[in-house]
Amino acid sequence: MAHYETMLEFVNNYYQFNTEFLTPKRISILLELNSTFIWSDFTNTSNHTNTRAIADIINNLLKGPDQLSSSLLRDSVTHLAKSEAYINTQLKSLSIFHREEYKLLIRREIIPSVKITKADCANPSNVLREIKKIFTLKLKKKPFYTDLIVEIIREDYGDDSAILQQEILSRLEVKAKESSFANQEVNHRPILISGLRVLSNSAPHLKAALEKIKANQELVYKSENTIFRKIAEALRQLFKIEPPEKHITIIITDNINQNTKKQTLNYSVFEKEVLQKIALFQNIMMPHSAVNQKIKTMPDELLFNSLTKYISDSNEMLKQLGGLDEFYKSVKPELRSKIRGIKIEITTITNSIIKANQYRAEYQALAEEVSHMKKLGVI
């Protein structure tokens, strides 16, 4: 699943969705990727191994007590089945376009130099050899597709050429799009709920990261526990003086421009904030918690603002976790083998934030579109 997700991210971030970039070879790769799971036949008895395996996992999740998650999962599977069919249809339409574009190139560059008769439709081998010679001279960088050139001969010189040409024009006809907006409001609230839940999935990883940071901090503190520190601690206990706050200077890296800056972190404040965020996310994941009940009654705008704030807070915590991870790795050489890294947790939390932000951006785009349509009087 991780490898599949990496491939999807690569396609979304590095592929260009235009006719020039999506060549027949890339189209076949995308069609193959889209068949990793057969969402239109999503059953645990499917003949397709991947589909059967993930159907078993999701069916087990659907039996759980969390009705909201079960409902979201069912909706997602239905949406994936529709998306799979739509993507395949679009890619196949694009394949037809590329076929006809190739045939048009041959008609313009090659066919005028070749004498073709109706007899060649029944036995095209002789004329194909002549076409190939001219093709090699004029279009040597292009692949030679015999089946498409035979189609050209039949479509232009065959007895039923008029019928074949009309079929091609029908396939290439651009149909008028129906209005995507009905005369009613669409509820986009589930998108925000999905964003909150995806972000809340980072709670166990935040907790694991914090436990490792605390262990590293304790290790460093003990290594610096000199005789003078012991005397100072004893005096503080004697006079009931609160211990001084622990401040750590870390390097923060901006993920957008990769700029770095120093930040002095109050460790106890940092730990408290992370624990609060973990508790909040855990409550969001609990279907009958007070936080979850509040979310159900919260207006969409306030819900959107909350999601935006939680994403911003999580991003800030992530930078601080990364800075602390690097800080502990640069301590005394004799301690480095005992220091616990949190790179795995950071990567997992990052993915949760990215996905939550995608939901946030999707909701924002749809909300702005609906607002614009209202102004125009469409809805």
Coordinates of C-alpha atoms in Angstrom, one line a residue:
M1 CA 0.0 0.0 0.0
A2 CA 2.9 2.4 0.8
H3 CA 4.4 1.7 -2.6
Y4 CA 1.1 2.2 -4.3
E5 CA 0.6 5.5 -2.5
T6 CA 4.1 6.6 -3.6
M7 CA 3.2 5.9 -7.2
L8 CA 0.0 7.9 -6.9
E9 CA 1.9 10.9 -5.4
F10 CA 4.4 10.7 -8.3
V11 CA 1.6 10.7 -10.9
N12 CA -0.2 13.7 -9.1
N13 CA 3.0 15.7 -8.7
Y14 CA 5.1 15.0 -11.8
Y15 CA 2.7 14.0 -14.5
Q16 CA 1.3 16.6 -16.9
F17 CA -2.3 16.0 -17.8
N18 CA -2.3 17.2 -21.4
T19 CA -2.4 15.4 -24.7
E20 CA 1.3 16.1 -25.5
F21 CA 2.6 14.5 -22.3
L22 CA 0.1 11.7 -22.0
T23 CA 1.5 9.6 -24.9
P24 CA 0.1 6.1 -25.7
K25 CA 2.9 4.5 -23.6
R26 CA 2.1 6.6 -20.6
I27 CA -1.6 6.0 -21.1
S28 CA -1.0 2.3 -20.9
I29 CA 1.0 2.8 -17.7
L30 CA -1.9 4.8 -16.1
L31 CA -4.5 2.2 -17.2
E32 CA -2.3 -0.5 -15.5
L33 CA -2.0 1.6 -12.4
N34 CA -5.7 2.2 -12.3
S35 CA -6.3 -1.6 -12.3
T36 CA -4.2 -2.1 -9.1
F37 CA -7.6 -2.5 -7.3
I38 CA -10.8 -3.3 -9.2
W39 CA -13.1 -1.0 -7.3
S40 CA -16.1 -1.8 -9.6
D41 CA -15.9 -5.4 -8.4
F42 CA -15.0 -4.8 -4.8
T43 CA -15.7 -8.1 -3.0
N44 CA -13.7 -10.5 -0.9
T45 CA -14.5 -13.2 -3.5
S46 CA -13.0 -11.2 -6.4
N47 CA -10.6 -13.1 -8.7
H48 CA -8.3 -10.1 -8.5
T49 CA -5.8 -10.7 -5.6
N50 CA -5.2 -7.1 -4.6
T51 CA -8.9 -6.3 -4.6
R52 CA -9.7 -9.4 -2.6
A53 CA -7.0 -8.6 0.0
I54 CA -8.1 -5.0 0.6
A55 CA -11.8 -5.9 0.6
D56 CA -11.1 -8.3 3.5
I57 CA -9.4 -5.5 5.4
I58 CA -12.2 -2.9 4.8
N59 CA -14.9 -5.4 5.5
N60 CA -13.4 -6.0 8.9
L61 CA -13.3 -2.3 9.6
L62 CA -16.9 -1.9 8.6
K63 CA -17.8 -4.3 11.4
G64 CA -16.4 -1.9 14.0
P65 CA -18.4 0.3 16.4
D66 CA -17.5 3.6 14.7
Q67 CA -20.5 4.2 12.5
L68 CA -19.0 7.5 11.1
S69 CA -15.9 5.8 9.9
S70 CA -17.9 2.9 8.4
S71 CA -20.1 5.4 6.5
L72 CA -17.1 7.3 5.2
L73 CA -15.5 4.0 4.1
R74 CA -18.6 2.9 2.2
D75 CA -18.9 6.3 0.5
S76 CA -15.2 6.2 -0.4
V77 CA -15.4 2.8 -2.1
T78 CA -18.5 3.9 -4.1
H79 CA -16.7 7.1 -5.1
L80 CA -13.6 5.1 -6.1
A81 CA -15.7 2.8 -8.3
K82 CA -17.1 5.8 -10.1
S83 CA -13.7 7.4 -10.4
E84 CA -12.1 4.2 -11.8
A85 CA -14.7 4.0 -14.6
Y86 CA -14.4 7.7 -15.3
I87 CA -10.6 7.7 -15.5
N88 CA -10.5 4.6 -17.7
T89 CA -13.1 6.2 -20.1
Q90 CA -11.1 9.4 -20.3
L91 CA -7.8 7.5 -21.0
K92 CA -9.4 5.3 -23.6
S93 CA -10.8 8.4 -25.3
L94 CA -7.4 9.9 -25.3
S95 CA -6.0 6.7 -26.8
I96 CA -8.5 7.1 -29.7
F97 CA -7.4 10.7 -30.2
H98 CA -3.7 9.7 -30.4
R99 CA -4.6 6.9 -32.9
E100 CA -6.4 9.4 -35.2
E101 CA -3.7 12.0 -34.7
Y102 CA -1.1 9.5 -35.8
K103 CA -3.2 8.5 -38.8
L104 CA -3.6 12.2 -39.7
L105 CA 0.2 12.6 -39.7
I106 CA 0.6 9.6 -42.1
R107 CA -2.1 11.0 -44.4
R108 CA -0.3 14.3 -44.6
E109 CA 3.3 13.2 -44.8
I110 CA 3.3 9.8 -46.4
I111 CA 0.1 8.9 -48.3
P112 CA 0.5 11.7 -51.0
S113 CA 3.8 10.1 -52.1
V114 CA 2.2 6.6 -52.5
K115 CA -0.2 5.4 -55.2
I116 CA -2.9 3.3 -53.5
T117 CA -5.8 1.5 -55.2
K118 CA -8.9 -0.3 -54.0
A119 CA -7.1 -3.7 -54.6
D120 CA -4.6 -2.7 -51.9
C121 CA -7.4 -2.8 -49.3
A122 CA -7.8 -6.6 -49.8
N123 CA -4.0 -7.2 -50.0
P124 CA -2.1 -4.3 -48.4
S125 CA 1.3 -6.0 -48.1
N126 CA 2.8 -4.6 -51.3
V127 CA 1.8 -1.0 -50.6
L128 CA 2.9 -1.3 -47.0
R129 CA 6.5 -2.0 -48.1
E130 CA 6.4 1.2 -50.2
I131 CA 4.9 3.2 -47.4
K132 CA 7.5 1.9 -44.9
K133 CA 10.4 3.1 -47.2
I134 CA 9.0 6.6 -47.4
F135 CA 8.1 6.5 -43.7
T136 CA 11.8 5.6 -42.8
L137 CA 13.0 8.7 -44.7
K138 CA 10.5 11.2 -43.5
L139 CA 9.4 10.1 -40.0
K140 CA 12.3 7.9 -38.8
K141 CA 11.8 9.0 -35.2
K142 CA 8.2 7.9 -35.1
P143 CA 7.1 4.3 -34.5
F144 CA 5.6 2.4 -37.5
Y145 CA 2.2 1.0 -36.6
T146 CA 1.2 -1.5 -39.4
D147 CA -2.4 -1.9 -38.1
L148 CA -3.1 1.8 -38.1
I149 CA -1.7 2.3 -41.6
V150 CA -3.9 -0.6 -42.8
E151 CA -6.9 1.2 -41.2
I152 CA -6.0 4.4 -43.2
I153 CA -6.0 2.4 -46.5
R154 CA -9.4 0.9 -45.7
E155 CA -10.9 4.2 -44.5
D156 CA -9.7 6.2 -47.5
Y157 CA -9.9 3.6 -50.4
G158 CA -12.2 0.8 -49.3
D159 CA -15.8 0.2 -50.5
D160 CA -17.2 1.1 -47.0
S161 CA -14.8 4.1 -46.5
A162 CA -17.7 6.6 -46.0
I163 CA -19.1 4.5 -43.2
L164 CA -15.7 4.1 -41.5
Q165 CA -15.0 7.8 -41.7
Q166 CA -18.3 8.6 -40.2
E167 CA -17.6 6.3 -37.3
I168 CA -14.3 8.0 -36.6
L169 CA -16.0 11.4 -36.7
S170 CA -18.6 10.2 -34.2
R171 CA -15.9 8.9 -31.8
L172 CA -14.0 12.2 -32.0
E173 CA -17.1 14.4 -31.6
V174 CA -16.9 16.7 -28.6
K175 CA -20.2 16.4 -26.7
A176 CA -21.6 19.4 -24.9
K177 CA -21.1 19.2 -21.2
E178 CA -24.1 19.1 -18.9
S179 CA -24.2 21.7 -16.1
S180 CA -22.5 20.2 -13.1
F181 CA -24.7 22.3 -10.7
A182 CA -28.3 21.3 -9.9
N183 CA -30.6 24.0 -8.7
Q184 CA -29.9 23.1 -5.1
E185 CA -27.1 23.3 -2.5
V186 CA -24.5 20.5 -2.2
N187 CA -23.4 19.5 1.3
H188 CA -19.6 19.6 1.4
R189 CA -19.4 19.1 5.2
P190 CA -18.2 15.4 4.9
I191 CA -15.0 16.7 3.3
L192 CA -14.2 18.7 6.4
I193 CA -15.0 15.8 8.7
S194 CA -12.7 13.6 6.6
G195 CA -9.9 16.2 6.9
L196 CA -10.3 16.2 10.7
R197 CA -10.3 12.5 11.0
V198 CA -7.3 12.1 8.7
L199 CA -5.4 14.7 10.8
S200 CA -6.5 13.0 14.0
N201 CA -4.9 9.7 12.8
S202 CA -1.6 11.3 13.7
A203 CA -2.4 11.1 17.5
P204 CA -0.6 7.7 18.1
H205 CA 2.4 8.8 16.1
L206 CA 2.6 12.1 18.0
K207 CA 2.4 10.1 21.2
A208 CA 5.2 7.7 20.1
A209 CA 7.4 10.6 19.0
L210 CA 6.9 12.5 22.3
E211 CA 7.8 9.4 24.4
K212 CA 11.0 9.1 22.4
I213 CA 11.8 12.8 22.9
K214 CA 11.1 12.5 26.6
A215 CA 13.5 9.5 26.8
N216 CA 16.2 11.4 25.0
Q217 CA 15.7 14.4 27.2
E218 CA 16.0 12.3 30.3
L219 CA 19.1 10.7 29.0
V220 CA 20.8 14.0 28.3
Y221 CA 19.7 15.4 31.6
K222 CA 21.2 12.5 33.5
S223 CA 24.5 12.7 31.6
E224 CA 24.8 16.4 32.8
N225 CA 23.9 15.5 36.4
T226 CA 27.2 16.8 38.0
I227 CA 27.9 17.3 41.7
F228 CA 27.0 21.0 41.5
R229 CA 23.6 20.2 39.9
K230 CA 22.9 17.6 42.6
I231 CA 23.7 20.3 45.3
A232 CA 21.5 22.8 43.6
E233 CA 18.6 20.3 43.3
A234 CA 19.0 19.5 47.0
L235 CA 18.8 23.2 48.0
R236 CA 15.7 23.7 45.8
Q237 CA 14.0 20.8 47.5
L238 CA 15.0 22.2 50.9
F239 CA 13.7 25.6 50.2
K240 CA 10.8 24.3 48.1
I241 CA 11.9 26.3 45.0
E242 CA 10.6 25.3 41.6
P243 CA 13.3 23.9 39.3
P244 CA 14.2 26.2 36.4
E245 CA 12.5 25.8 33.0
K246 CA 14.4 23.7 30.5
H247 CA 15.2 25.7 27.3
I248 CA 16.6 24.0 24.2
T249 CA 17.9 25.8 21.2
I250 CA 17.0 23.9 18.0
I251 CA 17.2 24.5 14.3
I252 CA 13.9 24.9 12.5
T253 CA 13.7 24.1 8.8
D254 CA 11.0 25.7 6.6
N255 CA 9.7 22.9 4.3
I256 CA 8.6 25.4 1.6
N257 CA 11.9 27.2 1.0
Q258 CA 14.2 25.1 3.1
N259 CA 15.4 28.1 5.1
T260 CA 16.6 27.5 8.6
K261 CA 16.4 29.5 11.8
K262 CA 17.2 29.1 15.4
Q263 CA 14.4 28.7 18.0
T264 CA 14.7 28.5 21.7
L265 CA 12.1 25.9 22.9
N266 CA 10.6 25.9 26.4
Y267 CA 10.6 22.1 26.8
S268 CA 7.8 21.9 29.4
V269 CA 5.5 24.2 27.4
F270 CA 6.2 22.2 24.2
E271 CA 5.4 18.9 26.0
K272 CA 2.2 20.3 27.4
E273 CA 1.0 21.6 23.9
V274 CA 1.8 18.2 22.3
L275 CA -0.1 16.3 25.0
Q276 CA -3.1 18.7 24.5
K277 CA -3.1 18.1 20.8
I278 CA -2.9 14.3 21.3
A279 CA -5.9 14.4 23.7
L280 CA -7.9 16.5 21.2
F281 CA -7.1 14.2 18.3
Q282 CA -8.0 11.1 20.3
N283 CA -11.3 12.7 21.3
I284 CA -12.1 13.5 17.6
M285 CA -11.5 9.8 16.8
M286 CA -13.9 8.7 19.6
P287 CA -17.5 8.6 18.1
H288 CA -19.3 9.4 21.4
S289 CA -16.9 11.9 22.9
A290 CA -17.9 15.5 23.8
V291 CA -15.6 16.9 21.1
N292 CA -17.2 14.7 18.5
Q293 CA -20.7 15.8 19.5
K294 CA -19.6 19.4 19.3
I295 CA -18.2 18.9 15.8
K296 CA -21.6 17.5 14.7
T297 CA -23.3 20.8 15.7
M298 CA -20.5 23.2 14.6
P299 CA -21.2 25.5 11.6
D300 CA -19.3 24.6 8.4
E301 CA -17.3 27.9 8.5
L302 CA -16.2 27.3 12.1
L303 CA -15.3 23.7 11.3
F304 CA -13.2 24.9 8.4
N305 CA -11.4 27.4 10.6
S306 CA -10.8 24.7 13.2
L307 CA -9.3 22.4 10.6
T308 CA -7.1 25.2 9.3
K309 CA -5.9 26.0 12.8
Y310 CA -5.2 22.3 13.6
I311 CA -3.2 21.9 10.4
S312 CA -1.2 25.0 11.2
D313 CA -0.5 23.9 14.8
S314 CA 0.5 20.4 13.6
N315 CA 2.9 21.9 11.1
E316 CA 4.5 24.0 13.8
M317 CA 4.8 20.9 16.1
L318 CA 6.3 18.9 13.2
K319 CA 9.0 21.5 12.7
Q320 CA 9.8 21.5 16.4
L321 CA 9.9 17.7 16.5
G322 CA 12.3 17.7 13.5
G323 CA 14.5 20.2 15.3
L324 CA 14.5 18.2 18.5
D325 CA 15.4 15.0 16.6
E326 CA 18.4 16.7 15.1
F327 CA 19.4 18.3 18.4
Y328 CA 19.5 15.0 20.3
K329 CA 21.5 13.4 17.4
S330 CA 24.2 16.0 17.8
V331 CA 24.7 15.5 21.6
K332 CA 27.7 13.9 23.2
P333 CA 29.2 11.1 21.0
E334 CA 28.9 8.5 23.9
L335 CA 25.2 9.1 24.1
R336 CA 24.3 8.9 20.3
S337 CA 23.9 5.1 20.3
K338 CA 21.2 5.4 23.0
I339 CA 19.3 8.3 21.3
R340 CA 16.0 7.3 19.8
G341 CA 15.2 8.8 16.4
I342 CA 11.7 9.8 15.3
K343 CA 12.0 10.0 11.5
I344 CA 9.3 7.3 10.9
E345 CA 6.9 9.2 13.2
I346 CA 7.7 12.5 11.5
T347 CA 7.1 11.0 8.0
T348 CA 3.7 9.5 9.1
I349 CA 2.6 12.7 10.7
T350 CA 3.6 14.7 7.6
N351 CA 1.5 12.4 5.4
S352 CA -1.5 13.0 7.7
I353 CA -1.1 16.7 7.5
I354 CA -0.7 16.7 3.7
K355 CA -3.9 14.6 3.3
A356 CA -5.8 16.8 5.7
N357 CA -4.7 19.9 3.9
Q358 CA -5.9 18.4 0.6
Y359 CA -9.3 17.9 2.1
R360 CA -9.2 21.5 3.4
A361 CA -8.2 22.9 0.0
E362 CA -10.9 20.8 -1.8
Y363 CA -13.6 22.1 0.5
Q364 CA -12.3 25.7 0.1
A365 CA -12.4 25.4 -3.7
L366 CA -15.9 23.9 -3.7
A367 CA -17.2 26.5 -1.3
E368 CA -15.8 29.4 -3.4
E369 CA -17.3 27.8 -6.5
V370 CA -20.7 27.5 -4.9
S371 CA -20.5 31.1 -3.6
H372 CA -19.7 32.3 -7.2
M373 CA -22.6 30.3 -8.6
K374 CA -24.9 31.9 -6.0
K375 CA -23.8 35.3 -7.1
L376 CA -24.5 34.4 -10.7
G377 CA -27.9 33.0 -9.8
V378 CA -27.2 29.5 -11.0
I379 CA -27.9 28.0 -7.5

